[in-house]
Coordinates of C-alpha atoms in Angstrom, one line a residue:
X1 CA 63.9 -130.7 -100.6
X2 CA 66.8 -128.9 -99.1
X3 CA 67.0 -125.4 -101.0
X4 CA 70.1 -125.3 -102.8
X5 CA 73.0 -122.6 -102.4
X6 CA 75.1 -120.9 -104.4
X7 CA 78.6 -120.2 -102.3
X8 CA 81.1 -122.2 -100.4
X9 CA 82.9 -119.1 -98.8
X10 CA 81.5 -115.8 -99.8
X11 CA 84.0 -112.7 -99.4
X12 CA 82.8 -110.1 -97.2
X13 CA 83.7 -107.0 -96.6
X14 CA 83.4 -104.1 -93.9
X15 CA 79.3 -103.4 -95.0
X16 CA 79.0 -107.2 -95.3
X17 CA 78.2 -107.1 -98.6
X18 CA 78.5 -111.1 -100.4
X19 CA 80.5 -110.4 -103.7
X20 CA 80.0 -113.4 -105.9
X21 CA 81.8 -114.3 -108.9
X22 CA 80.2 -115.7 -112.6
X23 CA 81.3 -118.9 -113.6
X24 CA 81.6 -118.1 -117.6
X25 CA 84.8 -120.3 -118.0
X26 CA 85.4 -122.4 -115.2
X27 CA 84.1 -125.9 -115.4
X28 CA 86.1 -127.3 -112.8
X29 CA 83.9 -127.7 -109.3
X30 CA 86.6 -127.3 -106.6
X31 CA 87.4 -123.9 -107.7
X32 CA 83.6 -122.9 -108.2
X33 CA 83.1 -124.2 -104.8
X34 CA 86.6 -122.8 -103.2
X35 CA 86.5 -119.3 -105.3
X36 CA 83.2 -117.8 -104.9
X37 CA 81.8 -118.6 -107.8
X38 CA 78.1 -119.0 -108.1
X39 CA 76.8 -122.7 -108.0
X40 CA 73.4 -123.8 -109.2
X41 CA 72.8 -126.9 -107.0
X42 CA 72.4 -129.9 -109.1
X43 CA 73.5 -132.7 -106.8
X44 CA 69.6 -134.6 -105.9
X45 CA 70.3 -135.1 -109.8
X46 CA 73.4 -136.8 -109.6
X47 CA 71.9 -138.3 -106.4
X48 CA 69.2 -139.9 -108.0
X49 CA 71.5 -141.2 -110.8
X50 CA 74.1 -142.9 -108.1
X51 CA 71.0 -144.5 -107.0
X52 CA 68.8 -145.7 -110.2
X53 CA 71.7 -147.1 -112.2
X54 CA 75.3 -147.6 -113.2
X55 CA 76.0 -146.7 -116.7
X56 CA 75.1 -143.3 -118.1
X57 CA 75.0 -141.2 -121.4
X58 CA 73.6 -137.5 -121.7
X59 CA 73.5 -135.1 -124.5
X60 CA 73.4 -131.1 -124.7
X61 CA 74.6 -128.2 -126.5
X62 CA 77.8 -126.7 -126.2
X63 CA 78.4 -124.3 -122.8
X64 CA 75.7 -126.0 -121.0
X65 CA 77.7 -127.3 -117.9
X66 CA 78.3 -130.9 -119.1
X67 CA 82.0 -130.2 -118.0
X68 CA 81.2 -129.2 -114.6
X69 CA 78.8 -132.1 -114.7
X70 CA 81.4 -134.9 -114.9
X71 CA 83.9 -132.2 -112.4
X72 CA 80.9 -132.4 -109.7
X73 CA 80.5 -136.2 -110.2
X74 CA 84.7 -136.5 -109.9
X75 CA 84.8 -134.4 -106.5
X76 CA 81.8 -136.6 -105.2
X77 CA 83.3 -140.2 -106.5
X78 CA 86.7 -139.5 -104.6
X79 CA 84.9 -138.6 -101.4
X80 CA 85.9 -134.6 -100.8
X81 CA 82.6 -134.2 -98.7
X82 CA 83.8 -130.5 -97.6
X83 CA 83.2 -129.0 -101.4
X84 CA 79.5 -130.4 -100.9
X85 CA 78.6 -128.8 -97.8
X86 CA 75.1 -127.5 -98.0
X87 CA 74.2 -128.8 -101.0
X88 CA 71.7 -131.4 -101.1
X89 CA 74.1 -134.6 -101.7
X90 CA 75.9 -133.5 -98.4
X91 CA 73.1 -135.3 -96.2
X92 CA 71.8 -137.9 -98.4
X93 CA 75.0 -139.5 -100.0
X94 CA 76.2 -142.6 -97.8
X95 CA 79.5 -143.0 -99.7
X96 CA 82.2 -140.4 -98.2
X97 CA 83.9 -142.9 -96.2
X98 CA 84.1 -144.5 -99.9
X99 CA 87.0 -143.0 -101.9
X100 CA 86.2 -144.3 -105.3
X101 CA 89.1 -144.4 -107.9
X102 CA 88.3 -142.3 -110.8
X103 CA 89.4 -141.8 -114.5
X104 CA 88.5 -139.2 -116.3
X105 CA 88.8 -138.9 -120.2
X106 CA 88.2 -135.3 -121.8
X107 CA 87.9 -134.6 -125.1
X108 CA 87.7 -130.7 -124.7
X109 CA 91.1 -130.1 -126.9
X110 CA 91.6 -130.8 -130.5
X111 CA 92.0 -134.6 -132.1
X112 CA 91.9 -134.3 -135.5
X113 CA 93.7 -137.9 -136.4
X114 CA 93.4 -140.7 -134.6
X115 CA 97.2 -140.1 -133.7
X116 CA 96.7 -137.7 -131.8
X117 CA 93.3 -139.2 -130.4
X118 CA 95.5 -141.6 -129.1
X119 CA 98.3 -140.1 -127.5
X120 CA 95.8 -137.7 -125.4
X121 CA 93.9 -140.5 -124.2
X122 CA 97.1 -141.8 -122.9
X123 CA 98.4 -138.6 -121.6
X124 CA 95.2 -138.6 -119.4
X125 CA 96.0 -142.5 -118.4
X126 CA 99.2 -141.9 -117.4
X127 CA 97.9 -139.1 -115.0
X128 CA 94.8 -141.4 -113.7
X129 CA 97.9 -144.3 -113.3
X130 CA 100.1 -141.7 -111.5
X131 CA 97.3 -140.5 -109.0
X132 CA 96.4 -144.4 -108.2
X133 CA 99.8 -145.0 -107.4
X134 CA 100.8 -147.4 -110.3
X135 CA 103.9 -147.8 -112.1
X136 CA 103.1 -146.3 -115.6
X137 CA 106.2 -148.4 -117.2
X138 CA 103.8 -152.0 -116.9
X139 CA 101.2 -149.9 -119.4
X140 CA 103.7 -149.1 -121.8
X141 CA 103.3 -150.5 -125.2
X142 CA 99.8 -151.0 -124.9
X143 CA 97.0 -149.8 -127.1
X144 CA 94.6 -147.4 -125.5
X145 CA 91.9 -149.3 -125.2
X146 CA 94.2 -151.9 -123.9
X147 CA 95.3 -149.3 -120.7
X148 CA 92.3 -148.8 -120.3
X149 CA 91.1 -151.9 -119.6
X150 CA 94.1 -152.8 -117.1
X151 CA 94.6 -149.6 -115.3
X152 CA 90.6 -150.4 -114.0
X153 CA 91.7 -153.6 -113.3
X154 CA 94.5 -152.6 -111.1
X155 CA 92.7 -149.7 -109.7
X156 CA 90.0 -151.7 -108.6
X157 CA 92.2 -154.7 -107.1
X158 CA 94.4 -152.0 -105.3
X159 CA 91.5 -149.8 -103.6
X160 CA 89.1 -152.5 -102.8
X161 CA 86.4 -150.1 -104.9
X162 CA 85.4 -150.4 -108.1
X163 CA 86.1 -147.7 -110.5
X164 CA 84.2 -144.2 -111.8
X165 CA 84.8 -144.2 -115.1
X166 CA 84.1 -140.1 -116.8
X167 CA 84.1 -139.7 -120.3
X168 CA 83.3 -135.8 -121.4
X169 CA 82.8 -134.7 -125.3
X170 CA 83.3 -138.3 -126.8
X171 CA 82.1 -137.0 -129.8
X172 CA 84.2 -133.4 -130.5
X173 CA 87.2 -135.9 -132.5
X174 CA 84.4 -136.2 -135.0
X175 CA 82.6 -133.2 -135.0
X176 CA 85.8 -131.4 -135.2
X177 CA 86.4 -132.7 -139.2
X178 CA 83.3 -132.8 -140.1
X179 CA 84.4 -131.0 -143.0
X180 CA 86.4 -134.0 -143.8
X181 CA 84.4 -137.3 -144.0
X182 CA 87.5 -139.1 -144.2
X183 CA 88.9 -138.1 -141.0
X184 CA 86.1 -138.2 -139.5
X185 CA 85.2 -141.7 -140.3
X186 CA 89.3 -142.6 -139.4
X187 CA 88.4 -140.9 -135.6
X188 CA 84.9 -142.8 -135.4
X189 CA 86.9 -146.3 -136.0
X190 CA 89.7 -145.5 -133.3
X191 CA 87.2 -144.0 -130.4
X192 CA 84.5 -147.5 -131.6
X193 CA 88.1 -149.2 -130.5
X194 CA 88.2 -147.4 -127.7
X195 CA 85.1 -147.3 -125.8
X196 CA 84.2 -151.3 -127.0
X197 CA 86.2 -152.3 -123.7
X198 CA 84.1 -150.4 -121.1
X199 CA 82.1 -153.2 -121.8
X200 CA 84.6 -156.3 -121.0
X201 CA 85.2 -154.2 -117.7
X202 CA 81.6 -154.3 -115.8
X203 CA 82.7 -156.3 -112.9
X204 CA 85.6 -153.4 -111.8
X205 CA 83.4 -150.5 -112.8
X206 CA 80.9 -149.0 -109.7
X207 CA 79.7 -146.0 -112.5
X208 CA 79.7 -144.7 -115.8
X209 CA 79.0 -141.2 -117.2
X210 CA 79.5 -140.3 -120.9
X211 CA 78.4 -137.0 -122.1
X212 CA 78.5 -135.5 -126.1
X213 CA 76.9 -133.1 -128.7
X214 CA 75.8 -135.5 -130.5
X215 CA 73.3 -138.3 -129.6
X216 CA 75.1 -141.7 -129.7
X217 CA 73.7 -144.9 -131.5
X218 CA 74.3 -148.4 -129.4
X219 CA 74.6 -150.0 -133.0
X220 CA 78.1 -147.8 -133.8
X221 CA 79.6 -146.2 -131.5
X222 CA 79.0 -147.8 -128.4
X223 CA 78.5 -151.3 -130.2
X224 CA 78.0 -153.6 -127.3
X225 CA 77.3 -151.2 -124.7
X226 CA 73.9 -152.3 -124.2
X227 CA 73.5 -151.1 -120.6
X228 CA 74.3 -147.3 -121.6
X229 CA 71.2 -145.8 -120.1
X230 CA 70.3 -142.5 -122.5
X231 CA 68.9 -140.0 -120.0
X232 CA 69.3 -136.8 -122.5
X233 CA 66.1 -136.9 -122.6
X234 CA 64.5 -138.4 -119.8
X235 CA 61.9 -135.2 -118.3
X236 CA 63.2 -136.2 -114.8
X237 CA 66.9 -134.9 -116.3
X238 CA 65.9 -132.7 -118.5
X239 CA 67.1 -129.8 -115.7
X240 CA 70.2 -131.9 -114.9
X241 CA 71.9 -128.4 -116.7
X242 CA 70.8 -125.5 -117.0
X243 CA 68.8 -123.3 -115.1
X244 CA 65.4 -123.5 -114.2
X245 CA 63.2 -120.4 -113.7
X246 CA 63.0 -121.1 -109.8
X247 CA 66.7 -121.2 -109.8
X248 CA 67.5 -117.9 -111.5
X249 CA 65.1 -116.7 -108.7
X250 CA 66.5 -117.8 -105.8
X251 CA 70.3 -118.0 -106.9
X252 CA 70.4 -114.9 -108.5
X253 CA 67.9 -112.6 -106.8
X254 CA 70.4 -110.0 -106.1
X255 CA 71.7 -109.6 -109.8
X256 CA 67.4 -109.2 -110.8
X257 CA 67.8 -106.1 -109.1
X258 CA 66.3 -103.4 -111.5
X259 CA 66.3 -105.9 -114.7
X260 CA 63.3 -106.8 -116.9
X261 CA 62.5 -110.2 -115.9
X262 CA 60.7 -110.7 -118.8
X263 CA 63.2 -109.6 -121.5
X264 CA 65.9 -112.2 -119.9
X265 CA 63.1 -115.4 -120.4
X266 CA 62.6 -114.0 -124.1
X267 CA 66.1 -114.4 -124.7
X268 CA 67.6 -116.9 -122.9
X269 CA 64.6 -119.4 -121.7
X270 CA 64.3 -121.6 -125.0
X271 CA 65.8 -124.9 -123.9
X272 CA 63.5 -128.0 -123.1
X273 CA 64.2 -131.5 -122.8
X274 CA 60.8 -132.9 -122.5
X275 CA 60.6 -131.7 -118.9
X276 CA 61.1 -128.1 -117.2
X277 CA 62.3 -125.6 -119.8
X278 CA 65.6 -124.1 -118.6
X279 CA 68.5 -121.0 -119.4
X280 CA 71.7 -121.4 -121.1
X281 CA 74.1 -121.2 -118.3
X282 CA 77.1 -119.0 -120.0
X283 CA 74.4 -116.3 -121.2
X284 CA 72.7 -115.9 -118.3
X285 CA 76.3 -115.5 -116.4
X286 CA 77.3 -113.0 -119.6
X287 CA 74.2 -111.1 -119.5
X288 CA 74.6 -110.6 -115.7
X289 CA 78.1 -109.9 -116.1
X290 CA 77.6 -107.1 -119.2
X291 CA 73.7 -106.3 -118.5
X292 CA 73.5 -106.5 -122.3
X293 CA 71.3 -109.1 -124.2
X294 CA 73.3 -110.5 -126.5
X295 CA 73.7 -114.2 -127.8
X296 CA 76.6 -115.0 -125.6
X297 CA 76.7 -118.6 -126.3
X298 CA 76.4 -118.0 -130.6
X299 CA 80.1 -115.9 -129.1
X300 CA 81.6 -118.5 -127.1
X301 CA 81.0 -120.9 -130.3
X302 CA 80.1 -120.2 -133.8
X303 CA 78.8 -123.6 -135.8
X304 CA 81.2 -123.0 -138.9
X305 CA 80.8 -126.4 -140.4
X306 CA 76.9 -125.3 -139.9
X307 CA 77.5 -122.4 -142.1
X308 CA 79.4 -124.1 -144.6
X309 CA 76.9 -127.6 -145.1
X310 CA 74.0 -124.9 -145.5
X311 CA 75.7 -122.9 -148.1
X312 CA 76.6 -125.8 -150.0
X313 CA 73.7 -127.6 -150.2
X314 CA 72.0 -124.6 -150.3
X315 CA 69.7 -125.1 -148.1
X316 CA 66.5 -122.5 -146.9
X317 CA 66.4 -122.0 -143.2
X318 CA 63.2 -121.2 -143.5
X319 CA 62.4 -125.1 -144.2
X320 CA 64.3 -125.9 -140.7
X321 CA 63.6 -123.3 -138.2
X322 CA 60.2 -124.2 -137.6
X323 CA 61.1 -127.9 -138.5
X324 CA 59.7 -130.8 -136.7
X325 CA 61.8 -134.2 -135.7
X326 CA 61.0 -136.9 -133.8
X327 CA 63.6 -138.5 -131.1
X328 CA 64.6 -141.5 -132.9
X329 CA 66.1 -138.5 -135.1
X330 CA 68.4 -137.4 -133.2
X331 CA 70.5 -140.9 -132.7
X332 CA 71.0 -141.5 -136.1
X333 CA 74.6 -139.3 -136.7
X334 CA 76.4 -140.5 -139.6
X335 CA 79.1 -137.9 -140.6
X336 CA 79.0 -139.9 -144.4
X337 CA 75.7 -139.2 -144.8
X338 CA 74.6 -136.2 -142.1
X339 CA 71.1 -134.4 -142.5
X340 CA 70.5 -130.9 -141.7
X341 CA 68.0 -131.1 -139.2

């Protein structure tokens, strides 16, 4: 396998020292790629998925590099072969003559009524209706699962290629009123709406990739859906984010320099999904950036509603830090009736 790299164009300078830059808040690919940022290559795992199936789900924490996930997958859908060069999907992807048409739907900001759920999914239809080309006065008046459904139609009658559809966070409308089991259950009902047509659209869709906290049930939210393929954790994925060991070594050999190996797996090495354990991404990058072991990721995102559902149901952590669940476990989420674990 071709050894991954980490830069697109270094900055030199007169003792032609590399100075690279820590990717703590930039999801987006280009500008890792164009801006000397450091880049973990995960590209044979997006490889492999272009090539196994069409539909995709995948779950994990907060600040683990879902973003730039579904960033890396946009860049490569629409064909900019130059932001891949020496990476391993450079020489194995036979697509780039291929510019896919691609929508993206983030849920990164807040939603907190279906209202507003609403009008940011058509904000971002309007852009994806703009970039095609289309006249966003014959969507107008429609619902937003009703755009939806026509823009991929047109997209994919216009290009001649079917369509890339990129859905990142589809569960933070819900997680972010869980404090509110009547909001959240009002957001659940509109994003059901919602998503129910990516189903009705399989003939003008070439790929799906949804990505969440939470882990999804094909009986609620995706209702229908049945060819969502749940890869969260699949061992072959399990380093689709995240760094592995090898990685840190070969990546970021030059900021080991003089640091206790050791100590940095202690803190930051704790993540498995059933196949090679891996590092948070935004500690590793804070640690390297500070030298100090701290919980960078607790910083970047404190569970508040965590805090609160423990308090009032007064419940001992010592009963769920060693705990013990079994997968099935994790796909039951029901914000009426949610369990601690």
């Amino acid at each position: 396998m071709t050894k991954p790299l980490a830069l697109a164009a270094p900055l030199t300078f007169d003792n032609n020292e590399i100075y690279m830059r820590f990717p703590t808040s930039t999801p987006n690919f280009k500008s890792l790629r164009k801006n000397n940022f450091y880049y973990v290559d995960k590209t044979r795992y997006l490889y492999n998925l272009t090539e196994e199936e069409n539909y995709f789900f995948l779950s994990r924490p907060r600040r683990f590099g879902k973003s730039l996930l579904v960033s890396t997958l946009h860049y490569l859908f629409e064909g900019e072969k130059e932001l891949f060069k020496g990476l391993y999907i450079y020489d194995h992807w036979d697509d780039w003559s291929k510019k896919y048409p691609v929508i993206k739907i983030s849920f990164g900001g807040k939603c907190r009524a279906p209202e507003f759920i609403e009008r940011e999914i058509k904000d971002q239809l309007e852009i994806a209706t703009e970039k095609a080309g289309l006249n966003i006065s014959d969507y107008k008046g429609r619902s937003p699962s009703g755009y939806l459904r026509k823009l991929i139609y047109h997209c994919h009658k216009k290009t001649g290629h079917q369509v890339v559809l990129l859905i990142d966070e589809y569960d933070k409308s819900i997680l972010d009123v869980l404090d509110d089991k009547k909001a959240a259950a009002a957001n659940e009902e509109c994003l059901r709406d919602f998503y129910s047509v990516i189903k009705d659209c399989h003939d003008d869709l070439r790929f799906v990739f949804v990505t969440g906290i939470t882990m999804f049930s094909k009986a609620t939210m995706f209702s229908g859906l049945n060819n969502l393929v749940d890869i969260s954790f699949r061992p072959e994925y399990g380093a689709i984010c995240g760094y592995t060991d090898k990685e840190l070594d070969e990546i970021f050999a030059k900021e080991m320099i003089g640091l206790d190996r050791d100590k940095i797996r202690r803190w930051y090495n704790g993540y498995n999904w059933l196949g090679e354990k891996v590092y948070n991404p935004l500690s590793v990058m804070g640690y390297f950036k500070t030298k100090k072991s701290k919980g960078w990721w607790y910083q970047s995102s404190v569970p508040k509603y965590l805090y609160s559902f423990i308090k009032d149901k007064q419940v001992s952590i010592k009963d769920v830090v060693h705990g013990v669940i079994d997968e099935d476990q994790f796909s039951i989420f029901d914000p009426e009736d949610l369990k601690i674990e």
